[in-house]
């Protein structure tokens, strides 16, 4: 059973921005991280019981995650086992970025 509070953030037919400071919407295809590059779809945005602040629930295309959208008995979204992952929005990139775009958007290292 989905909590009524969490239901406000669940995947719906009408895409809506996650938050005024976050460029993504529920249903957007994204890449998680810069090194490991896990690809998935945003299924949830909001607060969670296991950590403070806003989190993004991602359904991964491969079983490389940590859950099925349920954490500590709370169903945030549904996906196959080990295909769910919760991350901060700051480590997400649009899936459409090319490798060159990702390099340009990555922090630069000062080489000595």
mmCIF file with all atom_site columns, N, CA, C and O in Angstrom, residues 71-104:
data_model
loop_
_atom_site.group_PDB
_atom_site.id
_atom_site.type_symbol
_atom_site.label_atom_id
_atom_site.label_alt_id
_atom_site.label_comp_id
_atom_site.label_asym_id
_atom_site.label_entity_id
_atom_site.label_seq_id
_atom_site.pdbx_PDB_ins_code
_atom_site.Cartn_x
_atom_site.Cartn_y
_atom_site.Cartn_z
_atom_site.occupancy
_atom_site.B_iso_or_equiv
_atom_site.pdbx_formal_charge
_atom_site.auth_seq_id
_atom_site.auth_comp_id
_atom_site.auth_asym_id
_atom_site.auth_atom_id
_atom_site.pdbx_PDB_model_num
ATOM 1   N N  . UNK A 1 71  ? 11.623 0.531  0.200   1.00 0.00 ? 71  UNK A N  1
ATOM 2   C CA . UNK A 1 71  ? 12.718 0.612  1.172   1.00 0.00 ? 71  UNK A CA 1
ATOM 3   C C  . UNK A 1 71  ? 12.108 0.703  2.563   1.00 0.00 ? 71  UNK A C  1
ATOM 4   O O  . UNK A 1 71  ? 11.201 1.501  2.795   1.00 0.00 ? 71  UNK A O  1
ATOM 5   N N  . UNK A 1 72  ? 12.601 -0.112 3.467   1.00 0.00 ? 72  UNK A N  1
ATOM 6   C CA . UNK A 1 72  ? 12.094 -0.163 4.851   1.00 0.00 ? 72  UNK A CA 1
ATOM 7   C C  . UNK A 1 72  ? 10.576 -0.327 4.882   1.00 0.00 ? 72  UNK A C  1
ATOM 8   O O  . UNK A 1 72  ? 9.892  0.294  5.680   1.00 0.00 ? 72  UNK A O  1
ATOM 9   N N  . UNK A 1 73  ? 10.055 -1.150 3.967   1.00 0.00 ? 73  UNK A N  1
ATOM 10  C CA . UNK A 1 73  ? 8.632  -1.454 3.946   1.00 0.00 ? 73  UNK A CA 1
ATOM 11  C C  . UNK A 1 73  ? 7.745  -0.396 3.308   1.00 0.00 ? 73  UNK A C  1
ATOM 12  O O  . UNK A 1 73  ? 6.535  -0.553 3.254   1.00 0.00 ? 73  UNK A O  1
ATOM 13  N N  . UNK A 1 74  ? 8.321  0.677  2.789   1.00 0.00 ? 74  UNK A N  1
ATOM 14  C CA . UNK A 1 74  ? 7.531  1.733  2.137   1.00 0.00 ? 74  UNK A CA 1
ATOM 15  C C  . UNK A 1 74  ? 7.744  1.659  0.635   1.00 0.00 ? 74  UNK A C  1
ATOM 16  O O  . UNK A 1 74  ? 8.878  1.688  0.150   1.00 0.00 ? 74  UNK A O  1
ATOM 17  N N  . UNK A 1 75  ? 6.629  1.563  -0.093  1.00 0.00 ? 75  UNK A N  1
ATOM 18  C CA . UNK A 1 75  ? 6.664  1.456  -1.550  1.00 0.00 ? 75  UNK A CA 1
ATOM 19  C C  . UNK A 1 75  ? 6.662  2.850  -2.170  1.00 0.00 ? 75  UNK A C  1
ATOM 20  O O  . UNK A 1 75  ? 5.631  3.510  -2.213  1.00 0.00 ? 75  UNK A O  1
ATOM 21  N N  . UNK A 1 76  ? 7.824  3.284  -2.661  1.00 0.00 ? 76  UNK A N  1
ATOM 22  C CA . UNK A 1 76  ? 7.940  4.595  -3.299  1.00 0.00 ? 76  UNK A CA 1
ATOM 23  C C  . UNK A 1 76  ? 7.589  4.511  -4.778  1.00 0.00 ? 76  UNK A C  1
ATOM 24  O O  . UNK A 1 76  ? 7.040  5.439  -5.357  1.00 0.00 ? 76  UNK A O  1
ATOM 25  N N  . UNK A 1 77  ? 7.950  3.401  -5.406  1.00 0.00 ? 77  UNK A N  1
ATOM 26  C CA . UNK A 1 77  ? 7.601  3.104  -6.796  1.00 0.00 ? 77  UNK A CA 1
ATOM 27  C C  . UNK A 1 77  ? 7.812  1.611  -6.985  1.00 0.00 ? 77  UNK A C  1
ATOM 28  O O  . UNK A 1 77  ? 8.320  0.935  -6.085  1.00 0.00 ? 77  UNK A O  1
ATOM 29  N N  . UNK A 1 78  ? 7.388  1.068  -8.116  1.00 0.00 ? 78  UNK A N  1
ATOM 30  C CA . UNK A 1 78  ? 7.513  -0.365 -8.365  1.00 0.00 ? 78  UNK A CA 1
ATOM 31  C C  . UNK A 1 78  ? 8.429  -0.615 -9.551  1.00 0.00 ? 78  UNK A C  1
ATOM 32  O O  . UNK A 1 78  ? 8.334  0.060  -10.578 1.00 0.00 ? 78  UNK A O  1
ATOM 33  N N  . UNK A 1 79  ? 9.324  -1.596 -9.377  1.00 0.00 ? 79  UNK A N  1
ATOM 34  C CA . UNK A 1 79  ? 10.172 -2.054 -10.475 1.00 0.00 ? 79  UNK A CA 1
ATOM 35  C C  . UNK A 1 79  ? 10.658 -3.459 -10.136 1.00 0.00 ? 79  UNK A C  1
ATOM 36  O O  . UNK A 1 79  ? 10.377 -3.980 -9.059  1.00 0.00 ? 79  UNK A O  1
ATOM 37  N N  . UNK A 1 80  ? 11.379 -4.063 -11.055 1.00 0.00 ? 80  UNK A N  1
ATOM 38  C CA . UNK A 1 80  ? 11.901 -5.411 -10.848 1.00 0.00 ? 80  UNK A CA 1
ATOM 39  C C  . UNK A 1 80  ? 12.925 -5.411 -9.709  1.00 0.00 ? 80  UNK A C  1
ATOM 40  O O  . UNK A 1 80  ? 13.533 -4.377 -9.416  1.00 0.00 ? 80  UNK A O  1
ATOM 41  N N  . UNK A 1 81  ? 13.112 -6.570 -9.064  1.00 0.00 ? 81  UNK A N  1
ATOM 42  C CA . UNK A 1 81  ? 14.104 -6.662 -7.991  1.00 0.00 ? 81  UNK A CA 1
ATOM 43  C C  . UNK A 1 81  ? 15.487 -6.190 -8.453  1.00 0.00 ? 81  UNK A C  1
ATOM 44  O O  . UNK A 1 81  ? 15.910 -6.459 -9.579  1.00 0.00 ? 81  UNK A O  1
ATOM 45  N N  . UNK A 1 82  ? 16.169 -5.463 -7.586  1.00 0.00 ? 82  UNK A N  1
ATOM 46  C CA . UNK A 1 82  ? 17.517 -4.924 -7.833  1.00 0.00 ? 82  UNK A CA 1
ATOM 47  C C  . UNK A 1 82  ? 17.592 -3.924 -8.978  1.00 0.00 ? 82  UNK A C  1
ATOM 48  O O  . UNK A 1 82  ? 18.674 -3.598 -9.447  1.00 0.00 ? 82  UNK A O  1
ATOM 49  N N  . UNK A 1 83  ? 16.455 -3.401 -9.422  1.00 0.00 ? 83  UNK A N  1
ATOM 50  C CA . UNK A 1 83  ? 16.440 -2.384 -10.482 1.00 0.00 ? 83  UNK A CA 1
ATOM 51  C C  . UNK A 1 83  ? 16.122 -0.994 -9.931  1.00 0.00 ? 83  UNK A C  1
ATOM 52  O O  . UNK A 1 83  ? 16.075 -0.023 -10.681 1.00 0.00 ? 83  UNK A O  1
ATOM 53  N N  . UNK A 1 84  ? 15.903 -0.875 -8.623  1.00 0.00 ? 84  UNK A N  1
ATOM 54  C CA . UNK A 1 84  ? 15.590 0.414  -8.013  1.00 0.00 ? 84  UNK A CA 1
ATOM 55  C C  . UNK A 1 84  ? 16.794 1.007  -7.314  1.00 0.00 ? 84  UNK A C  1
ATOM 56  O O  . UNK A 1 84  ? 17.639 0.292  -6.764  1.00 0.00 ? 84  UNK A O  1
ATOM 57  N N  . UNK A 1 85  ? 16.882 2.340  -7.379  1.00 0.00 ? 85  UNK A N  1
ATOM 58  C CA . UNK A 1 85  ? 18.002 3.043  -6.776  1.00 0.00 ? 85  UNK A CA 1
ATOM 59  C C  . UNK A 1 85  ? 17.537 4.441  -6.383  1.00 0.00 ? 85  UNK A C  1
ATOM 60  O O  . UNK A 1 85  ? 16.791 5.075  -7.128  1.00 0.00 ? 85  UNK A O  1
ATOM 61  N N  . UNK A 1 86  ? 17.958 4.913  -5.229  1.00 0.00 ? 86  UNK A N  1
ATOM 62  C CA . UNK A 1 86  ? 17.653 6.279  -4.787  1.00 0.00 ? 86  UNK A CA 1
ATOM 63  C C  . UNK A 1 86  ? 18.947 7.081  -4.772  1.00 0.00 ? 86  UNK A C  1
ATOM 64  O O  . UNK A 1 86  ? 19.963 6.623  -4.228  1.00 0.00 ? 86  UNK A O  1
ATOM 65  N N  . UNK A 1 87  ? 18.915 8.258  -5.383  1.00 0.00 ? 87  UNK A N  1
ATOM 66  C CA . UNK A 1 87  ? 20.087 9.120  -5.470  1.00 0.00 ? 87  UNK A CA 1
ATOM 67  C C  . UNK A 1 87  ? 19.671 10.572 -5.296  1.00 0.00 ? 87  UNK A C  1
ATOM 68  O O  . UNK A 1 87  ? 18.488 10.908 -5.366  1.00 0.00 ? 87  UNK A O  1
ATOM 69  N N  . UNK A 1 88  ? 20.631 11.436 -5.110  1.00 0.00 ? 88  UNK A N  1
ATOM 70  C CA . UNK A 1 88  ? 20.398 12.881 -5.105  1.00 0.00 ? 88  UNK A CA 1
ATOM 71  C C  . UNK A 1 88  ? 20.337 13.349 -6.562  1.00 0.00 ? 88  UNK A C  1
ATOM 72  O O  . UNK A 1 88  ? 21.052 12.828 -7.422  1.00 0.00 ? 88  UNK A O  1
ATOM 73  N N  . UNK A 1 89  ? 19.506 14.335 -6.824  1.00 0.00 ? 89  UNK A N  1
ATOM 74  C CA . UNK A 1 89  ? 19.347 14.857 -8.186  1.00 0.00 ? 89  UNK A CA 1
ATOM 75  C C  . UNK A 1 89  ? 20.652 15.404 -8.745  1.00 0.00 ? 89  UNK A C  1
ATOM 76  O O  . UNK A 1 89  ? 20.864 15.390 -9.958  1.00 0.00 ? 89  UNK A O  1
ATOM 77  N N  . UNK A 1 90  ? 21.547 15.844 -7.890  1.00 0.00 ? 90  UNK A N  1
ATOM 78  C CA . UNK A 1 90  ? 22.791 16.463 -8.337  1.00 0.00 ? 90  UNK A CA 1
ATOM 79  C C  . UNK A 1 90  ? 23.709 15.520 -9.117  1.00 0.00 ? 90  UNK A C  1
ATOM 80  O O  . UNK A 1 90  ? 24.584 15.981 -9.842  1.00 0.00 ? 90  UNK A O  1
ATOM 81  N N  . UNK A 1 91  ? 23.521 14.199 -8.991  1.00 0.00 ? 91  UNK A N  1
ATOM 82  C CA . UNK A 1 91  ? 24.389 13.279 -9.728  1.00 0.00 ? 91  UNK A CA 1
ATOM 83  C C  . UNK A 1 91  ? 23.727 12.736 -10.985 1.00 0.00 ? 91  UNK A C  1
ATOM 84  O O  . UNK A 1 91  ? 24.255 11.843 -11.621 1.00 0.00 ? 91  UNK A O  1
ATOM 85  N N  . UNK A 1 92  ? 22.571 13.293 -11.363 1.00 0.00 ? 92  UNK A N  1
ATOM 86  C CA . UNK A 1 92  ? 21.874 12.846 -12.568 1.00 0.00 ? 92  UNK A CA 1
ATOM 87  C C  . UNK A 1 92  ? 22.245 13.706 -13.769 1.00 0.00 ? 92  UNK A C  1
ATOM 88  O O  . UNK A 1 92  ? 22.487 14.895 -13.642 1.00 0.00 ? 92  UNK A O  1
ATOM 89  N N  . UNK A 1 93  ? 22.241 13.069 -14.934 1.00 0.00 ? 93  UNK A N  1
ATOM 90  C CA . UNK A 1 93  ? 22.431 13.760 -16.202 1.00 0.00 ? 93  UNK A CA 1
ATOM 91  C C  . UNK A 1 93  ? 21.368 13.269 -17.166 1.00 0.00 ? 93  UNK A C  1
ATOM 92  O O  . UNK A 1 93  ? 20.962 12.104 -17.090 1.00 0.00 ? 93  UNK A O  1
ATOM 93  N N  . UNK A 1 94  ? 20.921 14.117 -18.092 1.00 0.00 ? 94  UNK A N  1
ATOM 94  C CA . UNK A 1 94  ? 19.980 13.627 -19.107 1.00 0.00 ? 94  UNK A CA 1
ATOM 95  C C  . UNK A 1 94  ? 20.631 12.508 -19.912 1.00 0.00 ? 94  UNK A C  1
ATOM 96  O O  . UNK A 1 94  ? 21.818 12.576 -20.224 1.00 0.00 ? 94  UNK A O  1
ATOM 97  N N  . UNK A 1 95  ? 19.881 11.486 -20.235 1.00 0.00 ? 95  UNK A N  1
ATOM 98  C CA . UNK A 1 95  ? 20.421 10.357 -21.000 1.00 0.00 ? 95  UNK A CA 1
ATOM 99  C C  . UNK A 1 95  ? 20.917 10.791 -22.369 1.00 0.00 ? 95  UNK A C  1
ATOM 100 O O  . UNK A 1 95  ? 21.814 10.182 -22.938 1.00 0.00 ? 95  UNK A O  1
ATOM 101 N N  . UNK A 1 96  ? 20.362 11.851 -22.910 1.00 0.00 ? 96  UNK A N  1
ATOM 102 C CA . UNK A 1 96  ? 20.689 12.269 -24.268 1.00 0.00 ? 96  UNK A CA 1
ATOM 103 C C  . UNK A 1 96  ? 22.064 12.916 -24.410 1.00 0.00 ? 96  UNK A C  1
ATOM 104 O O  . UNK A 1 96  ? 22.521 13.149 -25.509 1.00 0.00 ? 96  UNK A O  1
ATOM 105 N N  . UNK A 1 97  ? 22.750 13.199 -23.282 1.00 0.00 ? 97  UNK A N  1
ATOM 106 C CA . UNK A 1 97  ? 24.074 13.802 -23.394 1.00 0.00 ? 97  UNK A CA 1
ATOM 107 C C  . UNK A 1 97  ? 25.043 12.841 -24.072 1.00 0.00 ? 97  UNK A C  1
ATOM 108 O O  . UNK A 1 97  ? 25.067 11.650 -23.777 1.00 0.00 ? 97  UNK A O  1
ATOM 109 N N  . UNK A 1 98  ? 25.836 13.354 -24.970 1.00 0.00 ? 98  UNK A N  1
ATOM 110 C CA . UNK A 1 98  ? 26.867 12.541 -25.600 1.00 0.00 ? 98  UNK A CA 1
ATOM 111 C C  . UNK A 1 98  ? 28.076 12.473 -24.677 1.00 0.00 ? 98  UNK A C  1
ATOM 112 O O  . UNK A 1 98  ? 28.172 13.201 -23.703 1.00 0.00 ? 98  UNK A O  1
ATOM 113 N N  . UNK A 1 99  ? 29.018 11.612 -24.976 1.00 0.00 ? 99  UNK A N  1
ATOM 114 C CA . UNK A 1 99  ? 30.223 11.492 -24.157 1.00 0.00 ? 99  UNK A CA 1
ATOM 115 C C  . UNK A 1 99  ? 30.970 12.822 -24.121 1.00 0.00 ? 99  UNK A C  1
ATOM 116 O O  . UNK A 1 99  ? 31.493 13.229 -23.085 1.00 0.00 ? 99  UNK A O  1
ATOM 117 N N  . UNK A 1 100 ? 31.023 13.521 -25.235 1.00 0.00 ? 100 UNK A N  1
ATOM 118 C CA . UNK A 1 100 ? 31.698 14.822 -25.292 1.00 0.00 ? 100 UNK A CA 1
ATOM 119 C C  . UNK A 1 100 ? 30.999 15.826 -24.381 1.00 0.00 ? 100 UNK A C  1
ATOM 120 O O  . UNK A 1 100 ? 31.641 16.586 -23.659 1.00 0.00 ? 100 UNK A O  1
ATOM 121 N N  . UNK A 1 101 ? 29.649 15.841 -24.394 1.00 0.00 ? 101 UNK A N  1
ATOM 122 C CA . UNK A 1 101 ? 28.889 16.737 -23.523 1.00 0.00 ? 101 UNK A CA 1
ATOM 123 C C  . UNK A 1 101 ? 29.148 16.420 -22.054 1.00 0.00 ? 101 UNK A C  1
ATOM 124 O O  . UNK A 1 101 ? 29.285 17.314 -21.234 1.00 0.00 ? 101 UNK A O  1
ATOM 125 N N  . UNK A 1 102 ? 29.210 15.128 -21.709 1.00 0.00 ? 102 UNK A N  1
ATOM 126 C CA . UNK A 1 102 ? 29.455 14.731 -20.330 1.00 0.00 ? 102 UNK A CA 1
ATOM 127 C C  . UNK A 1 102 ? 30.836 15.195 -19.876 1.00 0.00 ? 102 UNK A C  1
ATOM 128 O O  . UNK A 1 102 ? 31.011 15.649 -18.765 1.00 0.00 ? 102 UNK A O  1
ATOM 129 N N  . UNK A 1 103 ? 31.822 15.089 -20.749 1.00 0.00 ? 103 UNK A N  1
ATOM 130 C CA . UNK A 1 103 ? 33.174 15.544 -20.410 1.00 0.00 ? 103 UNK A CA 1
ATOM 131 C C  . UNK A 1 103 ? 33.174 17.046 -20.155 1.00 0.00 ? 103 UNK A C  1
ATOM 132 O O  . UNK A 1 103 ? 33.793 17.521 -19.222 1.00 0.00 ? 103 UNK A O  1
ATOM 133 N N  . UNK A 1 104 ? 32.455 17.793 -20.996 1.00 0.00 ? 104 UNK A N  1
ATOM 134 C CA . UNK A 1 104 ? 32.408 19.247 -20.853 1.00 0.00 ? 104 UNK A CA 1
ATOM 135 C C  . UNK A 1 104 ? 31.700 19.661 -19.570 1.00 0.00 ? 104 UNK A C  1
ATOM 136 O O  . UNK A 1 104 ? 32.042 20.675 -18.973 1.00 0.00 ? 104 UNK A O  1
#
